[in-house]
Amino acid sequence: MSDCIFCKILRGEIETEFLYRDDICSIFPDANPKANTHLLIVPKKHISTIADMEEGDEKIVGHLVLCAKNIAEKLNLKGYTLQINVGKEGGQEIFHVHIHLMSNFG
Ligand code: AMP
Ligand code: ZN
């Protein structure tokens, strides 16, 4: 998606510091952190919201959760919150699926 901020980040058109990348997802810091550690786990595939998930996308979302767990281990986070906002009324501002990983215990 040409206008999507997260697609632009993944294409390298907006600068960030990637903590992790693979063929399916990337992890980078939230620009307005709401916890000491606040990362975004973002799939390469542009899916606007969880409400738009299609058959097969569960593999991607499962992978995002696994990568969240792996980066939390790597950063020695003792506990953390994973959050997905769905839809405008659900607090979603960027319409490219992502998981927030937030922790004050790292
Ligand atoms: P959501 O409300 O779930 O859509 O979350 C979107 C998140 O993206 C917010 O927490 C923003 O702080 C964050 N954000 C917006 N622009 C950027 C950016 N350029 N780089 C990193 N995070 C961003
Ligand atoms: Zn996108």
Short mmCIF file of N, CA, C and O and ligand atoms in Angstrom, two decimals, residues 1 3-8 10 42-47 94-97, ligand 2:
data_model
loop_
_atom_site.label_atom_id
_atom_site.label_comp_id
_atom_site.label_asym_id
_atom_site.label_seq_id
_atom_site.Cartn_x
_atom_site.Cartn_y
_atom_site.Cartn_z
N MET A 1 0.86 -1.19 0.00
CA MET A 1 0.00 0.00 0.00
C MET A 1 0.89 1.24 0.00
O MET A 1 1.67 1.46 0.92
N ASP A 3 0.38 4.47 0.51
CA ASP A 3 0.22 5.56 1.48
C ASP A 3 0.35 5.12 2.93
O ASP A 3 0.31 5.94 3.82
N CYS A 4 0.48 3.82 3.15
CA CYS A 4 0.47 3.29 4.52
C CYS A 4 1.82 3.55 5.20
O CYS A 4 2.88 3.21 4.67
N ILE A 5 1.78 4.16 6.39
CA ILE A 5 3.01 4.50 7.12
C ILE A 5 3.85 3.25 7.40
O ILE A 5 5.07 3.27 7.24
N PHE A 6 3.19 2.18 7.84
CA PHE A 6 3.97 0.99 8.19
C PHE A 6 4.55 0.33 6.93
O PHE A 6 5.67 -0.17 6.97
N CYS A 7 3.82 0.33 5.82
CA CYS A 7 4.41 -0.18 4.57
C CYS A 7 5.62 0.67 4.18
O CYS A 7 6.64 0.13 3.72
N LYS A 8 5.53 1.98 4.39
CA LYS A 8 6.67 2.86 4.06
C LYS A 8 7.86 2.54 4.96
O LYS A 8 9.01 2.50 4.49
N LEU A 10 8.51 -0.37 6.33
CA LEU A 10 9.04 -1.68 5.92
C LEU A 10 9.81 -1.58 4.61
O LEU A 10 10.75 -2.34 4.37
N VAL A 42 5.02 -6.08 13.21
CA VAL A 42 4.27 -5.67 12.02
C VAL A 42 4.50 -6.67 10.87
O VAL A 42 5.66 -6.91 10.49
N PRO A 43 3.43 -7.23 10.31
CA PRO A 43 3.61 -8.16 9.19
C PRO A 43 3.99 -7.43 7.90
O PRO A 43 3.59 -6.27 7.70
N LYS A 44 4.73 -8.12 7.04
CA LYS A 44 5.06 -7.55 5.72
C LYS A 44 3.79 -7.39 4.89
O LYS A 44 3.60 -6.39 4.19
N LYS A 45 2.87 -8.36 5.02
CA LYS A 45 1.62 -8.29 4.26
C LYS A 45 0.74 -7.17 4.80
O LYS A 45 0.51 -7.09 6.01
N HIS A 46 0.26 -6.31 3.93
CA HIS A 46 -0.65 -5.24 4.36
C HIS A 46 -2.04 -5.82 4.56
O HIS A 46 -2.76 -6.09 3.59
N ILE A 47 -2.39 -6.02 5.84
CA ILE A 47 -3.76 -6.38 6.23
C ILE A 47 -4.23 -5.17 7.03
O ILE A 47 -3.56 -4.78 8.00
N ILE A 94 -3.42 3.30 13.03
CA ILE A 94 -2.71 2.93 11.79
C ILE A 94 -3.34 1.65 11.27
O ILE A 94 -3.34 0.61 11.95
N PHE A 95 -3.87 1.76 10.05
CA PHE A 95 -4.62 0.64 9.50
C PHE A 95 -3.72 -0.30 8.70
O PHE A 95 -3.86 -0.46 7.48
N HIS A 96 -2.78 -0.89 9.42
CA HIS A 96 -1.93 -1.99 8.97
C HIS A 96 -1.74 -2.82 10.24
O HIS A 96 -1.18 -2.30 11.22
N VAL A 97 -2.23 -4.03 10.23
CA VAL A 97 -2.24 -4.86 11.46
C VAL A 97 -0.90 -4.82 12.17
O VAL A 97 0.16 -4.86 11.54
ZN ZN B 2 0.61 -1.18 5.17
#
